[in-house]
Short mmCIF file of C-alpha atoms in Angstrom, two decimals:
data_model
loop_
_atom_site.label_atom_id
_atom_site.label_comp_id
_atom_site.label_asym_id
_atom_site.label_seq_id
_atom_site.Cartn_x
_atom_site.Cartn_y
_atom_site.Cartn_z
CA MET J 1 -4.14 66.58 178.21
CA ARG J 2 -7.67 65.85 176.95
CA PRO J 3 -8.47 62.39 176.09
CA GLY J 4 -8.06 61.61 172.40
CA ILE J 5 -5.59 64.35 171.45
CA GLU J 6 -3.31 61.84 169.96
CA ASP J 7 -5.61 60.71 167.67
CA ASP J 8 -6.65 64.09 166.58
CA PHE J 9 -2.92 64.89 165.80
CA ALA J 10 -2.55 61.53 163.94
CA ARG J 11 -5.50 62.28 161.97
CA SER J 12 -4.31 65.66 161.09
CA CYS J 13 -1.06 64.24 160.24
CA TYR J 14 -2.46 61.42 157.84
CA ALA J 15 -4.37 64.34 156.01
CA ALA J 16 -1.14 66.40 155.52
CA PRO J 17 1.41 64.14 156.13
CA ASP J 18 4.84 65.11 156.67
CA ARG J 19 5.97 62.22 154.67
CA ILE J 20 4.58 60.31 151.85
CA VAL J 21 5.98 56.78 150.50
CA VAL J 22 5.48 56.06 146.63
CA ALA J 23 5.60 52.32 146.16
CA THR J 24 6.74 52.01 142.52
CA ALA J 25 7.27 49.11 140.34
CA LEU J 26 9.38 51.83 138.00
CA SER J 27 7.28 51.29 134.98
CA ASP J 28 4.50 53.25 136.35
CA LEU J 29 6.77 56.47 137.24
CA GLU J 30 5.02 58.23 134.34
CA TYR J 31 1.77 58.44 135.98
CA LEU J 32 2.69 58.08 139.31
CA VAL J 33 5.21 61.07 139.65
CA PRO J 34 2.75 64.12 138.59
CA GLN J 35 0.18 63.15 141.26
CA ALA J 36 2.68 62.00 143.96
CA VAL J 37 4.30 65.65 143.57
CA ALA J 38 0.67 67.09 143.77
CA HIS J 39 0.14 65.59 146.91
CA ALA J 40 3.49 66.49 148.27
CA GLU J 41 3.04 70.02 147.33
CA ALA J 42 -0.43 70.20 148.95
CA ALA J 43 0.80 68.90 152.04
CA HIS J 44 4.38 70.36 152.12
CA ALA J 45 5.57 66.70 152.46
CA GLU J 46 8.93 64.84 151.61
CA LEU J 47 8.45 62.22 148.99
CA VAL J 48 10.10 58.73 149.48
CA PHE J 49 10.12 56.57 146.02
CA LEU J 50 10.28 52.53 147.37
CA HIS J 51 11.15 50.03 144.68
CA ALA J 52 10.98 46.28 145.90
CA ILE J 53 12.68 44.02 143.69
CA ALA J 54 11.01 40.43 144.14
CA PRO J 55 13.21 37.21 143.44
CA ASP J 56 10.35 35.71 141.40
CA ALA J 57 9.25 38.55 139.49
CA PRO J 58 10.04 39.65 135.91
CA PRO J 59 12.75 42.23 135.29
CA ALA J 60 11.35 45.92 135.77
CA GLN J 61 11.48 48.27 132.95
CA ALA J 62 13.95 50.66 134.43
CA THR J 63 15.58 53.40 132.38
CA TYR J 64 19.11 52.07 132.52
CA TYR J 65 17.98 48.54 132.92
CA ASN J 66 20.60 45.66 133.01
CA PRO J 67 19.05 41.99 133.80
CA LEU J 68 22.47 41.42 135.69
CA LYS J 69 22.57 44.55 137.71
CA ALA J 70 18.77 45.17 138.53
CA ASP J 71 19.50 46.80 142.02
CA ARG J 72 22.06 49.18 140.52
CA ASP J 73 19.79 50.08 137.66
CA ALA J 74 16.62 50.82 140.02
CA ARG J 75 18.84 52.79 142.16
CA LEU J 76 20.14 54.80 139.37
CA THR J 77 16.43 55.47 137.82
CA LEU J 78 15.10 56.77 141.12
CA GLU J 79 18.30 58.81 141.90
CA VAL J 80 17.89 60.41 138.55
CA LEU J 81 14.01 61.14 139.53
CA SER J 82 14.79 62.29 142.91
CA ARG J 83 17.13 65.20 141.75
CA HIS J 84 14.37 66.59 139.19
CA ILE J 85 12.08 66.50 142.18
CA ARG J 86 14.18 68.30 144.54
CA ALA J 87 14.96 71.07 142.02
CA ARG J 88 11.39 71.92 142.45
CA GLY J 89 11.90 72.31 146.22
CA ILE J 90 10.49 69.15 147.35
CA ALA J 91 12.39 67.17 149.60
CA CYS J 92 12.92 63.56 148.08
CA SER J 93 14.91 60.23 148.69
CA THR J 94 14.84 56.91 147.21
CA ALA J 95 15.11 53.29 148.58
CA VAL J 96 15.22 49.80 146.82
CA ARG J 97 14.92 46.69 148.66
CA HIS J 98 14.60 43.02 147.85
CA GLY J 99 11.67 41.01 148.91
CA GLN J 100 7.95 40.74 148.11
CA PRO J 101 6.40 44.25 147.73
CA ALA J 102 3.70 43.87 150.30
CA GLU J 103 6.40 42.73 152.97
CA VAL J 104 8.73 45.19 151.71
CA VAL J 105 6.29 47.86 152.12
CA GLU J 106 5.13 46.99 155.59
CA ASP J 107 8.87 46.63 156.68
CA PHE J 108 9.67 50.03 155.48
CA LEU J 109 6.95 51.82 156.98
CA ARG J 110 7.76 50.39 160.40
CA GLU J 111 11.43 51.59 159.83
CA ARG J 112 10.18 55.12 158.34
CA PRO J 113 6.82 55.86 159.56
CA ALA J 114 4.82 57.90 157.08
CA GLY J 115 1.32 59.52 156.80
CA ARG J 116 0.44 58.16 153.38
CA LEU J 117 1.40 55.63 151.18
CA MET J 118 0.96 56.05 147.26
CA ILE J 119 0.67 53.00 144.72
CA GLY J 120 0.00 52.51 141.28
CA ARG J 121 -3.01 50.43 140.30
CA GLN J 122 -1.04 49.17 137.25
CA ALA J 123 2.41 48.66 136.80
CA SER J 124 2.14 50.31 133.18
CA ARG J 125 -0.35 51.89 131.04
CA GLU J 126 -0.65 48.79 128.92
CA GLU J 127 -2.05 46.62 131.68
CA ASN J 128 -5.35 45.50 131.92
CA ALA J 129 -7.21 48.18 133.73
CA GLY J 130 -10.40 46.02 134.88
CA ARG J 131 -8.02 44.14 137.54
CA LEU J 132 -6.23 45.06 140.70
CA GLY J 133 -3.16 42.98 141.29
CA SER J 134 -2.97 40.79 144.35
CA ALA J 135 0.12 42.78 145.96
CA ALA J 136 -1.89 46.10 145.60
CA THR J 137 -4.94 44.52 147.28
CA GLN J 138 -3.11 43.40 150.13
CA ILE J 139 -1.33 46.62 150.59
CA MET J 140 -4.43 48.46 150.77
CA LEU J 141 -6.01 46.11 153.05
CA GLN J 142 -3.25 45.68 155.53
CA THR J 143 -1.41 49.17 155.72
CA PRO J 144 -2.76 50.92 158.87
CA ILE J 145 -2.30 54.33 157.24
CA PRO J 146 -4.19 56.07 154.37
CA VAL J 147 -3.36 54.72 150.99
CA CYS J 148 -3.79 56.23 147.68
CA ALA J 149 -4.18 54.13 144.44
CA LEU J 150 -3.57 56.03 141.36
CA PRO J 151 -4.88 54.85 138.07
CA ALA J 152 -2.74 54.87 135.02
CA GLY J 153 -3.88 58.04 132.32
CA VAL J 154 -5.28 60.39 134.78
CA GLU J 155 -3.20 62.94 133.76
CA GLU J 156 -4.62 62.96 130.09
CA ARG J 157 -8.13 63.37 131.45
CA GLY J 158 -6.85 66.36 133.61
CA ASN J 159 -7.19 68.58 130.56
CA ALA J 160 -10.31 66.89 129.12
CA LYS J 161 -13.54 69.04 128.97
CA GLN J 162 -16.92 68.33 128.46
CA PRO J 163 -19.10 70.44 126.24
CA GLY J 164 -20.28 72.59 129.25
CA GLY J 165 -16.65 73.33 129.92
CA ARG J 166 -16.31 71.45 133.06
CA ALA J 167 -13.36 69.11 133.84
CA GLU J 168 -14.36 65.56 133.14
CA ALA J 169 -15.52 63.50 135.84
CA GLY J 170 -12.58 62.03 137.48
CA ALA J 171 -10.20 64.16 136.41
CA TRP J 172 -7.46 66.12 138.29
CA GLN J 173 -7.36 69.82 137.20
CA GLY J 174 -4.06 69.77 135.57
CA ARG J 175 -0.43 68.48 136.19
CA GLY J 176 0.12 70.35 139.60
CA ASP J 177 -3.35 70.55 141.25
CA GLY J 178 -5.72 68.14 143.20
CA PRO J 179 -9.10 67.10 143.06
CA ARG J 180 -11.76 69.76 143.51
CA ALA J 181 -14.42 67.24 144.77
CA ILE J 182 -13.94 64.43 146.91
CA LEU J 183 -16.64 61.68 147.19
CA TYR J 184 -17.19 60.08 149.98
CA PRO J 185 -19.39 56.85 149.73
CA VAL J 186 -20.65 55.17 153.17
CA GLY J 187 -23.19 52.78 154.12
CA GLU J 188 -26.68 53.02 155.71
CA ASN J 189 -25.20 53.63 159.16
CA GLY J 190 -23.50 56.53 157.87
CA ALA J 191 -19.85 57.60 158.06
CA GLN J 192 -17.65 57.45 161.17
CA PRO J 193 -17.18 60.99 162.97
CA GLU J 194 -13.08 60.25 162.49
CA GLY J 195 -13.94 59.43 158.67
CA ILE J 196 -15.78 62.74 158.10
CA ARG J 197 -13.07 64.38 159.99
CA PHE J 198 -10.38 63.06 157.91
CA ALA J 199 -12.18 63.76 154.81
CA LEU J 200 -12.67 67.42 155.73
CA ASP J 201 -9.13 67.71 156.70
CA VAL J 202 -7.83 66.36 153.28
CA ALA J 203 -10.18 68.41 151.45
CA GLN J 204 -8.99 71.51 153.35
CA TYR J 205 -5.35 71.01 152.00
CA PHE J 206 -6.81 70.23 148.43
CA HIS J 207 -9.22 73.22 148.61
CA ALA J 208 -11.69 70.71 147.63
CA GLU J 209 -15.65 69.78 148.49
CA VAL J 210 -16.66 66.93 150.22
CA ILE J 211 -19.56 64.91 148.82
CA LEU J 212 -21.01 62.38 151.32
CA LEU J 213 -22.83 59.81 149.41
CA GLN J 214 -25.03 57.62 152.02
CA ILE J 215 -26.23 54.42 150.56
CA SER J 216 -29.32 52.80 152.06
CA ARG J 217 -32.33 50.86 151.31
CA GLU J 218 -35.33 52.43 149.60
CA GLY J 219 -37.34 53.80 152.46
CA ALA J 220 -34.85 53.34 154.89
CA TYR J 221 -34.26 55.99 157.87
CA ARG J 222 -31.49 58.02 157.02
CA ALA J 223 -30.05 59.42 160.15
CA GLU J 224 -28.02 62.95 159.83
CA PRO J 225 -24.35 62.72 160.04
CA LYS J 226 -23.08 63.96 163.47
CA THR J 227 -22.34 67.92 163.47
CA ILE J 228 -18.31 68.56 163.12
CA SER J 229 -18.01 72.01 164.68
CA CYS J 230 -14.82 74.26 164.38
CA SER J 231 -14.54 77.26 166.19
CA ALA J 232 -12.09 78.89 163.42
CA GLY J 233 -14.65 78.10 161.03
CA LEU J 234 -11.68 76.53 158.73
CA TRP J 235 -13.68 73.52 157.39
CA PRO J 236 -14.19 73.38 153.85
CA ARG J 237 -18.02 72.97 152.30
CA MET J 238 -19.35 69.56 152.83
CA ARG J 239 -22.76 68.31 151.02
CA ARG J 240 -24.84 64.95 151.41
CA ILE J 241 -26.22 62.97 148.64
CA HIS J 242 -28.34 59.57 148.93
CA GLY J 243 -28.45 56.48 146.91
CA THR J 244 -29.55 52.98 146.91
CA ASP J 245 -27.18 51.25 144.95
CA ALA J 246 -23.39 50.24 146.29
CA SER J 247 -22.24 48.47 143.09
CA VAL J 248 -19.22 49.70 141.38
CA THR J 249 -21.52 50.80 138.28
CA ALA J 250 -23.32 53.04 140.71
CA LEU J 251 -20.48 54.20 142.53
CA LEU J 252 -18.79 55.29 139.04
CA GLU J 253 -22.06 56.75 137.70
CA ALA J 254 -21.87 59.07 141.31
CA VAL J 255 -18.41 59.92 140.32
CA ARG J 256 -19.40 61.03 136.76
CA GLU J 257 -22.45 62.96 138.03
CA THR J 258 -20.61 64.85 140.71
CA GLY J 259 -17.42 65.61 138.72
CA ALA J 260 -15.44 64.30 141.68
CA GLY J 261 -11.62 63.85 141.28
CA MET J 262 -11.06 61.41 144.23
CA ILE J 263 -12.93 58.66 146.10
CA LEU J 264 -12.46 58.44 149.67
CA THR J 265 -13.37 54.93 151.33
CA GLU J 266 -12.83 53.20 154.30
CA ALA J 267 -10.64 50.02 154.00
CA PRO J 268 -12.18 47.38 154.20
CA PRO J 269 -15.18 49.41 152.85
CA SER J 270 -18.55 49.84 154.60
CA LEU J 271 -21.18 49.90 152.20
CA THR J 272 -23.90 47.32 153.60
CA GLY J 273 -27.51 48.01 153.67
CA SER J 274 -28.26 48.89 150.09
CA THR J 275 -30.28 46.83 147.88
CA THR J 276 -27.46 45.42 145.90
CA VAL J 277 -24.34 43.61 146.40
CA PRO J 278 -21.66 46.18 147.62
CA ALA J 279 -18.60 46.83 145.85
CA THR J 280 -15.33 45.44 147.38
CA LEU J 281 -12.23 47.62 147.79
CA ALA J 282 -10.39 45.74 144.68
CA GLU J 283 -13.23 46.32 142.32
CA LEU J 284 -13.83 49.91 143.19
CA VAL J 285 -9.93 50.72 142.89
CA ALA J 286 -9.44 48.53 139.66
CA HIS J 287 -12.46 50.42 137.96
CA ALA J 288 -12.09 54.03 139.33
CA PRO J 289 -11.26 56.68 136.79
CA CYS J 290 -9.51 58.56 139.69
CA PRO J 291 -7.21 58.17 142.64
CA VAL J 292 -8.81 56.36 145.64
CA LEU J 293 -7.61 57.25 148.98
CA THR J 294 -8.26 54.63 151.66
CA PHE J 295 -9.14 55.42 155.41
CA PRO J 296 -7.86 52.72 157.45
CA VAL J 297 -10.26 50.82 159.62
CA LEU J 298 -8.36 47.87 160.65
CA PRO J 299 -9.53 44.78 162.78
CA TRP J 300 -8.53 44.56 166.24
CA THR J 301 -6.86 41.39 165.80
CA GLN J 302 -4.39 42.81 163.21
CA SER J 303 -1.40 43.79 165.17
CA HIS J 304 0.53 46.84 164.17
CA PRO J 305 2.53 47.64 167.39
CA GLU J 306 5.04 50.37 165.85
CA LEU J 307 2.42 52.09 163.49
CA GLN J 308 0.08 54.84 164.59
CA VAL J 309 -3.50 53.43 164.09
CA LEU J 310 -6.61 55.97 165.11
CA SER J 311 -8.08 54.07 168.17
CA ALA J 312 -11.35 55.42 167.16
CA THR J 313 -11.61 53.84 163.72
CA HIS J 314 -10.75 50.09 164.35
CA SER J 315 -13.28 47.80 163.22
CA THR J 316 -14.93 44.72 165.01
CA VAL J 317 -15.14 42.56 162.00
CA PRO J 318 -12.60 39.97 162.04
CA ALA J 319 -9.54 40.19 159.73
CA ALA J 320 -10.68 37.09 157.66
CA ALA J 321 -14.02 39.19 156.94
CA SER J 322 -11.94 41.46 154.93
CA ALA J 323 -11.02 39.17 152.61
CA GLU J 324 -13.99 39.64 150.40
CA ALA J 325 -12.07 42.53 148.58
CA ARG J 326 -9.26 40.24 147.67
#
């Protein structure tokens, strides 16, 4: 067996996972479900909807809500949903657990390994769109598998057209389709080879283009990315653009200019080397008009013995350094 074949296999499983876990607050199902179905159809994956009932949390807005029977009502709501999804030919199951959301998600992933976790940026459309919840931030920074954070309202933008007829930037192309372009912002040192391979694998399943945005200081030497070869010639198209501003405003402008329907970023992001204060993961996710898919680059000091983490993607940055995104 050649060295690294386990990592290659794990990366492919992350790009086209066999199981996708969707962590839901129930009130966010309206915008989570269409996009979760799109991911499942692209990867031919099983969906698992997971709801955590925190002891100190306000009651969830379940369809059949009874404050004295929150567990039963949550299970009933998810079971009705799963039957509709199974009717579309997608394997779907549900789980309701008690505890803090971040802890419930971590325990559940140890129990039932998955290749992707999907979460809502907001519990409902009415919540503050400029802030990412603490639980969501913790989950994105500590989960050793790709996490896709979804903003409310993406579905409405999916049918919006600009005067020229192109879909609005950040939009998904309809209810059941995925992004047509994936923006991958990286710092001055460029993307990690594993990150590029993961981006290309994800783009292949979504039939999308990868746009590598390399952000560096003015006049800095910009090294060419390492060549990723494939004898079968199956890689989707990838092009590279340059920038000098790693702020949230600049990254969102790049989304609009490129028409990207998804942002792929390392977690925590490596956007250093620009002339501005780089965006943190929480800021980027909180303001992005499209899904943000994270590629885990976890510090060695963080232990996940029962979860497959790509060995080539570990960061040498101490775990405390990632707290800037909180």
